[in-house]
Coordinates of C-alpha atoms and ligand atoms in Angstrom, one line a residue:
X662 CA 90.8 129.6 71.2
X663 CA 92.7 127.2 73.4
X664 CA 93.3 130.0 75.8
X665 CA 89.3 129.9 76.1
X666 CA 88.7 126.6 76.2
X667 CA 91.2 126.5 79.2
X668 CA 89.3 128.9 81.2
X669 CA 86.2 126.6 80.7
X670 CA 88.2 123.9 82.4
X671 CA 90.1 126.0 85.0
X672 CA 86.3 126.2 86.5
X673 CA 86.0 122.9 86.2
X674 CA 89.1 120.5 87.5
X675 CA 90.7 120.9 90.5
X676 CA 94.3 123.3 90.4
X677 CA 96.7 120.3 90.6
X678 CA 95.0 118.5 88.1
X679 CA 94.5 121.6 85.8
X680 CA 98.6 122.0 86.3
X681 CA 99.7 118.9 85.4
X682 CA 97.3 117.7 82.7
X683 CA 96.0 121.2 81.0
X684 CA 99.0 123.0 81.1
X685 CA 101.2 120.9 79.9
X686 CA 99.3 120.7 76.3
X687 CA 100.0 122.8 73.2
X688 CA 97.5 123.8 70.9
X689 CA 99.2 123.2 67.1
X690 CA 96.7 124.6 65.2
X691 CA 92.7 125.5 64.4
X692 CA 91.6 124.6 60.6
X693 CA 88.3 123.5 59.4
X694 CA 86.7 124.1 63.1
X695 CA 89.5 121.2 64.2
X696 CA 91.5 122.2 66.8
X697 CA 94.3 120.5 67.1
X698 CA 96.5 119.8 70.9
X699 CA 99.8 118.4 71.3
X700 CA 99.9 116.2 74.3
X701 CA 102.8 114.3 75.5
X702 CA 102.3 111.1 75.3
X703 CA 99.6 108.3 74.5
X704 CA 99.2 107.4 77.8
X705 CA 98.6 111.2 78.5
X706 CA 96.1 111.2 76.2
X707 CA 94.0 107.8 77.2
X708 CA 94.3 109.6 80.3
X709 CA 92.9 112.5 79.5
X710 CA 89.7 111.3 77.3
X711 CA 89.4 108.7 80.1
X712 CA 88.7 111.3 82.9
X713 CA 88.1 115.0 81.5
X714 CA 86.1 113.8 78.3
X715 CA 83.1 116.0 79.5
X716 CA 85.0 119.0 80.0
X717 CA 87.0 118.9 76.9
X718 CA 83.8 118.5 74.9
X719 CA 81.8 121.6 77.3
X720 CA 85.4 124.0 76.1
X721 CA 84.8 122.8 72.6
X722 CA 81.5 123.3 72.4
X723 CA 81.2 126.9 73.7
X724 CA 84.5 128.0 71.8
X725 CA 83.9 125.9 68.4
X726 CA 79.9 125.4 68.6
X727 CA 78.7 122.3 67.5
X728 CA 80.6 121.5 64.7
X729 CA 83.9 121.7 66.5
X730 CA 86.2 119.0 66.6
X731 CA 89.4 118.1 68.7
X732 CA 92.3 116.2 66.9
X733 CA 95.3 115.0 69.4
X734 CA 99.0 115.1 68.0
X735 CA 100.9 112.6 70.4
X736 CA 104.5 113.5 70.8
X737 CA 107.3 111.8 72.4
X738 CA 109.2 114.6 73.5
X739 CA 110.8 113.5 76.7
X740 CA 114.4 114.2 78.3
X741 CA 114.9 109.7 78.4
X742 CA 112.3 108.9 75.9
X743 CA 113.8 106.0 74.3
X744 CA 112.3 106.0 71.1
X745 CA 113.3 109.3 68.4
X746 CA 110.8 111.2 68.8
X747 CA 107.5 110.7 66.4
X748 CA 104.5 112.1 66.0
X749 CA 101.0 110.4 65.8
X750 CA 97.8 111.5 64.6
X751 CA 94.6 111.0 66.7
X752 CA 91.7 111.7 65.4
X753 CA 88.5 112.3 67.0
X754 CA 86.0 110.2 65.1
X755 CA 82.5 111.4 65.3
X756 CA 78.7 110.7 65.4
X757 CA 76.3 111.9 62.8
X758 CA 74.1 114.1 65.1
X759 CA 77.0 115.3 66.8
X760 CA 80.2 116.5 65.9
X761 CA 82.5 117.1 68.4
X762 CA 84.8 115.8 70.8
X763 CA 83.9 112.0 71.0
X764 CA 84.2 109.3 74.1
X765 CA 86.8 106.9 73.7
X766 CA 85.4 105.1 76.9
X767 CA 82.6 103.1 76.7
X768 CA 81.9 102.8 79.9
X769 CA 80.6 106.4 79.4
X770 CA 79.2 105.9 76.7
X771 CA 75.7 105.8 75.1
X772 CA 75.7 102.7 72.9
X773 CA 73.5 101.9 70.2
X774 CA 72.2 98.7 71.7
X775 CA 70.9 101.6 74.3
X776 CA 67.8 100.4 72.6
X777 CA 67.9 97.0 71.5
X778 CA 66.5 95.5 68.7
X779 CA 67.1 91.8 67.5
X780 CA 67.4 92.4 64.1
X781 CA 69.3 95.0 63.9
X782 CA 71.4 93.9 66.4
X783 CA 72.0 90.0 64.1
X784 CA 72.8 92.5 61.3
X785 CA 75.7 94.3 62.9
X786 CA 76.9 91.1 64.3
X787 CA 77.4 90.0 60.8
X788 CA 79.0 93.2 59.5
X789 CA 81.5 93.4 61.8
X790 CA 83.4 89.9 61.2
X791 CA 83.6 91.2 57.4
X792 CA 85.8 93.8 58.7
X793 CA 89.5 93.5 59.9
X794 CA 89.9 93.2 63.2
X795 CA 93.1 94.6 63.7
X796 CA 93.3 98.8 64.7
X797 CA 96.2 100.9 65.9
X798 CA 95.7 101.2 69.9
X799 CA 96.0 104.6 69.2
X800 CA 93.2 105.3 67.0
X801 CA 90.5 106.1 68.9
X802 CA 88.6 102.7 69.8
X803 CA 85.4 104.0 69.3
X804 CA 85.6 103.1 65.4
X805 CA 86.3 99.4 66.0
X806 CA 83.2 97.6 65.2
X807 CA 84.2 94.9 67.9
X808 CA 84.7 97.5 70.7
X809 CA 81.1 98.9 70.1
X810 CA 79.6 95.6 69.7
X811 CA 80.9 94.4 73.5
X812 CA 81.1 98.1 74.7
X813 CA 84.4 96.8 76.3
X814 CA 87.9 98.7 76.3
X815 CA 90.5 97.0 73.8
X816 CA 93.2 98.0 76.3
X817 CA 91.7 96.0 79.2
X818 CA 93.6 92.4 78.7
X819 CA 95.4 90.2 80.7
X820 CA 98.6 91.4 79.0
X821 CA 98.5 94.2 81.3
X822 CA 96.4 92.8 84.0
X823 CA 99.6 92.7 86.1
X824 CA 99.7 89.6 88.4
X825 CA 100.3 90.1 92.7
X826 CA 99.3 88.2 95.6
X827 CA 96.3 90.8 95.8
X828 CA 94.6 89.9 92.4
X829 CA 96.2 86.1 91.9
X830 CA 92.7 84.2 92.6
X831 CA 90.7 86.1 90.6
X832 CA 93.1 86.7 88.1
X833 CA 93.7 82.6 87.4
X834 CA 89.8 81.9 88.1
X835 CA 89.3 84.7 85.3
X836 CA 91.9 83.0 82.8
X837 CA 89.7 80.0 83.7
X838 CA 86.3 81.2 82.3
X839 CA 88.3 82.9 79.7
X840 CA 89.1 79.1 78.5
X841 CA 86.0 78.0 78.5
X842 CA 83.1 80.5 79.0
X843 CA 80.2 79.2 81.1
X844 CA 80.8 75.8 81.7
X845 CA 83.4 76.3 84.4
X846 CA 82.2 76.0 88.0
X847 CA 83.3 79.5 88.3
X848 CA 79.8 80.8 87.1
X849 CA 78.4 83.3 88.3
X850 CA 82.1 85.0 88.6
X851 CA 81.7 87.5 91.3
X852 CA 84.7 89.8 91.8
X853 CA 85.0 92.3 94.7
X854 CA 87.0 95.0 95.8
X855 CA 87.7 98.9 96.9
X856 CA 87.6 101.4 94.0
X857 CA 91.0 101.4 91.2
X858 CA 91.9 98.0 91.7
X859 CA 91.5 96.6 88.8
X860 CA 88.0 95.3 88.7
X861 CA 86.8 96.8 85.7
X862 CA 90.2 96.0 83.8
X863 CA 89.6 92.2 84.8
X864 CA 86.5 91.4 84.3
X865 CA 87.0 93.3 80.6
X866 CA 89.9 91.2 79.7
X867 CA 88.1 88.1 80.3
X868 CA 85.7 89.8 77.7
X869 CA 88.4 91.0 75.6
X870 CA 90.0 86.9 75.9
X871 CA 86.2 85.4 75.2
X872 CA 86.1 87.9 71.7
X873 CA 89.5 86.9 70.4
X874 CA 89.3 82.9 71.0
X875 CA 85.6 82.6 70.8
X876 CA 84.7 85.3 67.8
X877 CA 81.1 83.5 67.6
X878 CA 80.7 84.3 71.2
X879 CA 78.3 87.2 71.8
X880 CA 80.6 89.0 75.1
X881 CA 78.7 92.5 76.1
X882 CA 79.7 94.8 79.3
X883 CA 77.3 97.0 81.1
X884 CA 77.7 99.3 84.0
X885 CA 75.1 98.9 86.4
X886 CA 74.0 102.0 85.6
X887 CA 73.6 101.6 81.8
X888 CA 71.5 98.2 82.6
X889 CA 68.9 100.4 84.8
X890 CA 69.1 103.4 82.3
X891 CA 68.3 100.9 79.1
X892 CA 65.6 99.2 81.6
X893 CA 64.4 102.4 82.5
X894 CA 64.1 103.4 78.8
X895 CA 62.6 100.4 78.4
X896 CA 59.7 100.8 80.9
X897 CA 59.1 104.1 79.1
X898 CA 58.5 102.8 75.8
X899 CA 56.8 100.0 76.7
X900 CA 59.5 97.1 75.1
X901 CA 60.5 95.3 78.4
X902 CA 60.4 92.2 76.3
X903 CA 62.4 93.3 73.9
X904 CA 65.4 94.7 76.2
X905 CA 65.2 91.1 77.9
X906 CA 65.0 89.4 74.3
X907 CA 67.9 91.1 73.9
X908 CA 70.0 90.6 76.9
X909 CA 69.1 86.9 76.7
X910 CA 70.8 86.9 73.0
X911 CA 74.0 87.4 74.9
X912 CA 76.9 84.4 75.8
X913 CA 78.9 86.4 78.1
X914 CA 77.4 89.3 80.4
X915 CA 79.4 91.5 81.9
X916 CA 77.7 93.4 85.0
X917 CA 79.5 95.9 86.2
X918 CA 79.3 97.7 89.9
X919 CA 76.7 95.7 90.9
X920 CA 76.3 97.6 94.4
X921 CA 74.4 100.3 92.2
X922 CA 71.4 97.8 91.5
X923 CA 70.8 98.4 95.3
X924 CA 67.3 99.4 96.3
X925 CA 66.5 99.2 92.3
X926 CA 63.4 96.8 93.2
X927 CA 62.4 96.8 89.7
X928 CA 65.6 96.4 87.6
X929 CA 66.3 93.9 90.5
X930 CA 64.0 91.5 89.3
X931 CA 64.6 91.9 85.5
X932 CA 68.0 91.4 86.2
X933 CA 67.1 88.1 88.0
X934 CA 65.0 86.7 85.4
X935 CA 68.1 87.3 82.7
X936 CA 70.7 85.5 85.3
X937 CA 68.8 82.9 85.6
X938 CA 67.8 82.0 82.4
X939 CA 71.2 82.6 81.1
X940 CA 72.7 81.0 83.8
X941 CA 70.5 77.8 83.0
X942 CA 71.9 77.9 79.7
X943 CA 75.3 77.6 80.1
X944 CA 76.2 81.1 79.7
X945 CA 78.5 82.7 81.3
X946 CA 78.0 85.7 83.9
X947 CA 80.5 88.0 85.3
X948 CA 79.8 90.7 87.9
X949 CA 81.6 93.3 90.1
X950 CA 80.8 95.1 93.0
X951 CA 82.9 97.0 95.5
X952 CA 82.4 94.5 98.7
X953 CA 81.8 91.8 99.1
X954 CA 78.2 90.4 97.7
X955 CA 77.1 89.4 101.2
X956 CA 77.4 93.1 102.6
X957 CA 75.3 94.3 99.8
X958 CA 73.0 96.5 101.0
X959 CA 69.9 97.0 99.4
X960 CA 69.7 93.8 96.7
X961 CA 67.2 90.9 97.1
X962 CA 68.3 88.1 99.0
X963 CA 67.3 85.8 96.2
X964 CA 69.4 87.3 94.1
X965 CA 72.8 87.1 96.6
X966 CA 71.8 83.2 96.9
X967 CA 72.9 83.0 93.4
X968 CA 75.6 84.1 93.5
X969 CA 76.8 81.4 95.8
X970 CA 76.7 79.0 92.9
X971 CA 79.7 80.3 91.3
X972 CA 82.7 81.6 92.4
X973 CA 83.5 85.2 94.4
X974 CA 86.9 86.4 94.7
X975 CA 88.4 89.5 95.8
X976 CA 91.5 92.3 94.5
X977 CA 93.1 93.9 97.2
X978 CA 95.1 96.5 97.6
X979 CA 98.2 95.9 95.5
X980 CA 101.9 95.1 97.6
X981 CA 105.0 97.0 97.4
X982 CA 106.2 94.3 95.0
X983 CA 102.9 95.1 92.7
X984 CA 103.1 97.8 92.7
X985 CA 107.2 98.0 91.5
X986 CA 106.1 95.7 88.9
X987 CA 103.0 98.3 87.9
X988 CA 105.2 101.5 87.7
X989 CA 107.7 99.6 85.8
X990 CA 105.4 98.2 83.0
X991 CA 104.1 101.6 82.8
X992 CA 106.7 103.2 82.3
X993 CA 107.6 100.6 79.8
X994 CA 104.8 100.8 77.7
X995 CA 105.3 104.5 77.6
X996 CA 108.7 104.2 76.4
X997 CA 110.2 106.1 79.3
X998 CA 113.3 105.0 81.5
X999 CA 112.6 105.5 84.8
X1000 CA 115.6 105.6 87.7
X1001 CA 115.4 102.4 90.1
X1002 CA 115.0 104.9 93.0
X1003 CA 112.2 106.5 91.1
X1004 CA 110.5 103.9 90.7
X1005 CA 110.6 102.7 94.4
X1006 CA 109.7 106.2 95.6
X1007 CA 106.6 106.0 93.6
X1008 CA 105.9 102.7 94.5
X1009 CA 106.6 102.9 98.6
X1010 CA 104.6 106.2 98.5
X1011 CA 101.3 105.7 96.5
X1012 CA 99.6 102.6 98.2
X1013 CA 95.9 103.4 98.1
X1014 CA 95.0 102.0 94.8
X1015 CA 96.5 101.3 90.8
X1016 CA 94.6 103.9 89.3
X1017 CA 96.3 106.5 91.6
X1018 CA 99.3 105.2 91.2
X1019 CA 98.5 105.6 87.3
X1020 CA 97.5 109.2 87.7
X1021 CA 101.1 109.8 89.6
X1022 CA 102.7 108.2 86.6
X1023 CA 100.8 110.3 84.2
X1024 CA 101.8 113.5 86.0
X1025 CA 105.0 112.8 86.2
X1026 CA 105.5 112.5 82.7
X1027 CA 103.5 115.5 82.2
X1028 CA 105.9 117.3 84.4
X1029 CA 109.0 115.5 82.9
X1030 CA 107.6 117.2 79.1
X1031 CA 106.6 120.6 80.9
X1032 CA 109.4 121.6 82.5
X1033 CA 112.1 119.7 80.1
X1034 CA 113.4 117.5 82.7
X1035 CA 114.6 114.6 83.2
X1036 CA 112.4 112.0 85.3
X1037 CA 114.9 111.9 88.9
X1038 CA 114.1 111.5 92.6
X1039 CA 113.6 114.7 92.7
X1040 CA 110.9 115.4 90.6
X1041 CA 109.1 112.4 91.8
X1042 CA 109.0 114.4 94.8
X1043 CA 107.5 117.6 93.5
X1044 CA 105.2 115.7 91.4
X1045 CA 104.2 113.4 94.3
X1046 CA 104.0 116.2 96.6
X1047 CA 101.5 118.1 94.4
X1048 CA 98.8 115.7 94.3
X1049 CA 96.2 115.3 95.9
X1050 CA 96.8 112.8 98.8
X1051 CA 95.1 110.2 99.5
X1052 CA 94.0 109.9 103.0
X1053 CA 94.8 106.6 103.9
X1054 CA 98.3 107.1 102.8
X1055 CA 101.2 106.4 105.0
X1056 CA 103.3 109.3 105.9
X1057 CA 106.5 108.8 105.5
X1058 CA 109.7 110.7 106.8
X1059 CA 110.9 111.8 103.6
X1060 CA 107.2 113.3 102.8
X1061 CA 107.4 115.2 105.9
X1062 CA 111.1 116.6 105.5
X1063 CA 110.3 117.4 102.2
X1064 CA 107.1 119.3 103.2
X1065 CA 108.4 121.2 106.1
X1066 CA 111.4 122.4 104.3
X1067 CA 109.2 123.4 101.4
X1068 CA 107.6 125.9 104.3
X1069 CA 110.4 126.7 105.8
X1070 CA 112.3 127.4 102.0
X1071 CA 115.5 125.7 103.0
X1072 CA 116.8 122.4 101.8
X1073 CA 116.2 119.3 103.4
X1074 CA 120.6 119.0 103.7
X1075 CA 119.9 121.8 105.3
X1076 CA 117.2 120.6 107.1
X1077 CA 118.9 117.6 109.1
X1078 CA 122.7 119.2 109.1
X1079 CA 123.8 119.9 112.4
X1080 CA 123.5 123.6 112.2
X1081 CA 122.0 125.5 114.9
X1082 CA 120.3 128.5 113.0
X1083 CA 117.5 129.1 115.5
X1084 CA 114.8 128.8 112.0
X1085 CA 116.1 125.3 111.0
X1086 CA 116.8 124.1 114.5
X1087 CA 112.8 124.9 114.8
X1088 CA 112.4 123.3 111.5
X1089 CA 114.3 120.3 112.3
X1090 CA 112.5 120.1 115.5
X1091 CA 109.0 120.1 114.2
X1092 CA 110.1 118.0 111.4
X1093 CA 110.8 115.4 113.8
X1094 CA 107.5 115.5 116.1
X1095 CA 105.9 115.1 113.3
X1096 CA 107.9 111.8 112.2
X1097 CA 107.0 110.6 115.5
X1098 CA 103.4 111.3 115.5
X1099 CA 102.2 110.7 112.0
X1100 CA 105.0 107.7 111.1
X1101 CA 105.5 103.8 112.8
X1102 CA 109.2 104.4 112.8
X1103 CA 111.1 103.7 115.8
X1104 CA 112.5 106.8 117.5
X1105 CA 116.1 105.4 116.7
X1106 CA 115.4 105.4 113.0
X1107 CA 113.7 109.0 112.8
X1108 CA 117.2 110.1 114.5
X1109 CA 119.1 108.3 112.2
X1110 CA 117.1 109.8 109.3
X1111 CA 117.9 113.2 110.8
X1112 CA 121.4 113.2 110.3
X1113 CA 122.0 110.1 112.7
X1114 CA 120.7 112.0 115.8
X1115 CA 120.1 109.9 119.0
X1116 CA 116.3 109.1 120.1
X1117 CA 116.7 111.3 122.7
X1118 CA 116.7 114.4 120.1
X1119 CA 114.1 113.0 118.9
X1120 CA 111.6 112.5 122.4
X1121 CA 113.2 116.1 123.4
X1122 CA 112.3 117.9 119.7
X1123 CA 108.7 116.0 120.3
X1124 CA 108.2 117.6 123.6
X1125 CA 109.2 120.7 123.1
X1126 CA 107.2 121.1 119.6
X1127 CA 103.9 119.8 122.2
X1128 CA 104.8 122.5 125.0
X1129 CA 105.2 125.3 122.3
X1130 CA 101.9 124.7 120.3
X1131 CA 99.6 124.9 123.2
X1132 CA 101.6 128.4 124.2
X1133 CA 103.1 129.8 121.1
X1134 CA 100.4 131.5 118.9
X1135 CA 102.9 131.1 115.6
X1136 CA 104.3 127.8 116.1
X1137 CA 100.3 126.1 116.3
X1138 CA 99.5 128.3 113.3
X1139 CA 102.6 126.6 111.6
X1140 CA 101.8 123.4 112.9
X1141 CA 98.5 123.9 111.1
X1142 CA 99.4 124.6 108.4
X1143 CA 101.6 121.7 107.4
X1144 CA 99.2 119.7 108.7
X1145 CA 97.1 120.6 106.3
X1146 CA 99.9 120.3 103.7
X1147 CA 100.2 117.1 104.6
X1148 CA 96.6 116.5 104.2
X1149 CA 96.3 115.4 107.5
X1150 CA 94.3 118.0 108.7
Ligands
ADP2189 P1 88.1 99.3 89.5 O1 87.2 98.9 88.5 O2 88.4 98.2 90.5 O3 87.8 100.6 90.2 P2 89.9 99.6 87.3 O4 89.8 98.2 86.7 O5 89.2 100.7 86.6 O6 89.5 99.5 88.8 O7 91.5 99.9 87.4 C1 92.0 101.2 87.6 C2 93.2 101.4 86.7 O8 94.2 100.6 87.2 C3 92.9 101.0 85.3 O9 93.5 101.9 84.4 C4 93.6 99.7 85.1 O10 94.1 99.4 83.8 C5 94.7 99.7 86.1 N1 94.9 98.4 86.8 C6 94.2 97.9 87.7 N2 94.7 96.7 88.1 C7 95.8 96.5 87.3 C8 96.8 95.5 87.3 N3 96.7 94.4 88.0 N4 97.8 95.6 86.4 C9 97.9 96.8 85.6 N5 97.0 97.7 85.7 C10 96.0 97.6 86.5
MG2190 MG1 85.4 99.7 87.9

């Protein structure tokens, strides 16, 4: 069956992806319609609900039918897992209507208060602070009465919001309003920034804070999307007033990607009339967007104006030293013991953004399971080297030797010794153009990094490599096609 359901997917995810998160899981066993998948770790599975959800359930559905259901068995099976090795039962909780594979992410999500009604909504309240508050963070979230309540991600606190000179402002002014929701001057709380830096994952721990210290406190996230669906909805079945009603019941609003409101006339203005009124009354709004709220195309200027009264801050692109500190905690949490040079490999070559630096983490540990090895330099490399790059990326020397020797299937010792085979001397020769084309580094460092070759190797490599390609048929077909290995191309 799994064999099935993984040909559902192979059409679905990209090869890398497939490779490092598919392949790397083992179906245990199929009873009752429950199929059950070993993954490696926890982290590997949050991972895997977080992004693939949709898929898993489309491979359940056509191999299982309805009924199916998916269990995860987490394993720590790891060369330099610290912990002995234990299993832990997920299971896959389910809806009445449907009984398969269910989200853990809310953010997904359809939500009961999809259609809100007071009354209802008063009488959940009330249930849910009879029931214990306290759930393993492995057991799927969904089934915490809190978590559907707010519609916010347990896992999203400022425990694990780690701090850098790229998130420091908005992290303390978000610890503010935690403290005392509303009646800061930080209200509206704008925060802005490029895609995976933590935006979502802030502005949820300041929910997540509000819920623990303020239990009373009514804290609810929203996507943009979601708000203009519900509103949407809401148009249909005639019961505007009621979805305001309801919105207005809240004391800490969460809006989500704001930039997805543009051009929304409609939803526009509803949203306006609900800031204002719960901004008048001392509640507390918080809002993302990914720039910043005075290049936002496409929303109502008297909406923008507002949020001038509060406070805007940015995330940014996380430093070298963040970004150590990320990968470390990471790997912490997973209960993995990572090399010092691993960790700085990782960190000095995945600078676009946290959640890609997450997904590299998460492969690597896949890889570490699948092939039985031990988490080293090396197979930072090959896992690095397999995923999609990013393309605003720096290239870095040790990404091209590793690349061009790859291609050439020698090693990279090989690959700056001093031999003169005429294949590696053309190896070493494009290797080096391309470390002074693509990288910053000064000529004299490329040489060094060559086997401590002088800068004039490196100019005369450079020129020679030029001259070839515009004449030599083979050598700009090469040069093409590590270019495109590189992803530069
Ligand atoms: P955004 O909403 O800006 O696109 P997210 O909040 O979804 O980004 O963050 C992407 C991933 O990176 C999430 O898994 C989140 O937990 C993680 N992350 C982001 N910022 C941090 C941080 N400062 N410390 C630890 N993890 C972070
Ligand atoms: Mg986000």
């Amino acid at each position: 069956v799994w064999n099935n359901c993984l040909e559902v997917i192979r059409q679905e995810v990209p090869v890398q992806s497939f490779k490092t998160l598919f392949e790397p899981i083992k179906p245990i066993k199929l009873q009752n319609n429950i199929l059950t998948l070993e993954v490696p770790s926890p982290y590997f599975y949050e991972w895997l609900e977080e992004h693939y959800v949709h898929i898993l359930k489309k491979a359940i559905d056509q191999e299982l039918g309805p009924e199916g259901k998916l269990e995860y068995s987490i394993v720590v099976d790891r060369g330099n897992a610290k912990q002995e090795p234990f299993t832990l039962k997920v299971r896959n909780s389910s809806t009445p209507k449907n009984n398969t594979v269910v989200n853990t992410q809310p953010v997904q999500q359809e939500k009961p208060q999809q259609r809100p009604q007071q009354q209802q909504q008063k009488q959940r309240k009330f249930e849910r602070e009879q029931r214990p508050a306290f759930r393993s963070p492995f057991e799927i979230p969904q089934v915490d009465p809190l978590y559907q309540e707010s519609n916010i991600n347990p896992n999203y606190v400022f425990d694990t919001f780690i701090e850098g000179d790229c998130n420091r402002l908005a992290r303390s002014a978000g610890l503010a309003i935690a403290k005392k929701p509303g009646v800061t001057a930080f209200n509206p709380f704008v925060v802005y920034g490029g895609v995976g830096l933590g935006k979502t994952h802030l502005a949820q721990a300041i929910g997540n804070d509000i819920k623990t210290s303020y239990p009373d406190k009514f804290v609810l996230y929203v996507s943009s999307e979601q708000f203009t669906q519900q509103f949407i909805e809401a148009l249909k079945n005639n019961n505007v007033q009621e979805f305001t009603n309801f919105y207005l019941m809240v004391d800490v609003l969460i809006v989500d990607d704001i930039q997805f409101l543009a051009g929304k006339e409609k939803t526009q203005e509803n949203f306006f009339h609900i800031f204002n009124r719960l901004h008048q009354n001392n509640k507390q709004i918080i809002m993302t967007s990914d720039c910043p709220p005075r290049s936002l195309q496409g929303l109502q200027e008297r909406l923008l104006s507002r949020f001038k009264w509060g406070l805007t801050a940015d995330v940014q692109k996380p430093d070298f030293e963040t970004r150590i500190a990320i990968v470390k905690t990471k790997m912490e949490s997973e209960g993995v013991i990572v090399p010092e040079d691993v960790v700085e490999y990782i960190s000095y070559n995945v600078q676009s953004n946290i959640r890609e630096l997450e997904g590299v983490l998460i492969s690597l540990i896949a890889n570490a399971s699948f092939m039985r090895k031990e988490i080293d330099l090396e197979l930072a490399k090959t896992t690095l080297l397999n995923i999609v790059r990013n393309t605003d990326k720096e290239i870095t020397i040790d990404f091209i030797q590793q690349i061009v020797a790859d291609y050439f299937g020698i090693t990279i010792e090989q690959l700056v010794s001093k031999t003169r085979k005429k294949d590696i001397a053309m190896a070493r020769q494009i290797a080096m153009y391309f470390s002074q084309q693509y990288t910053k580094t000064p000529l004299k460092s490329i040489g060094n990094q060559f086997g401590g070759r002088d800068h004039s190797t490196v100019v005369h490599a450079s020129k020679t490599i030029t001259k070839k390609s515009s004449s030599d048929a083979t050598i700009s077909q090469t040069i093409d096609n590590l270019l495109k290995r590189m992803d530069i191309k």
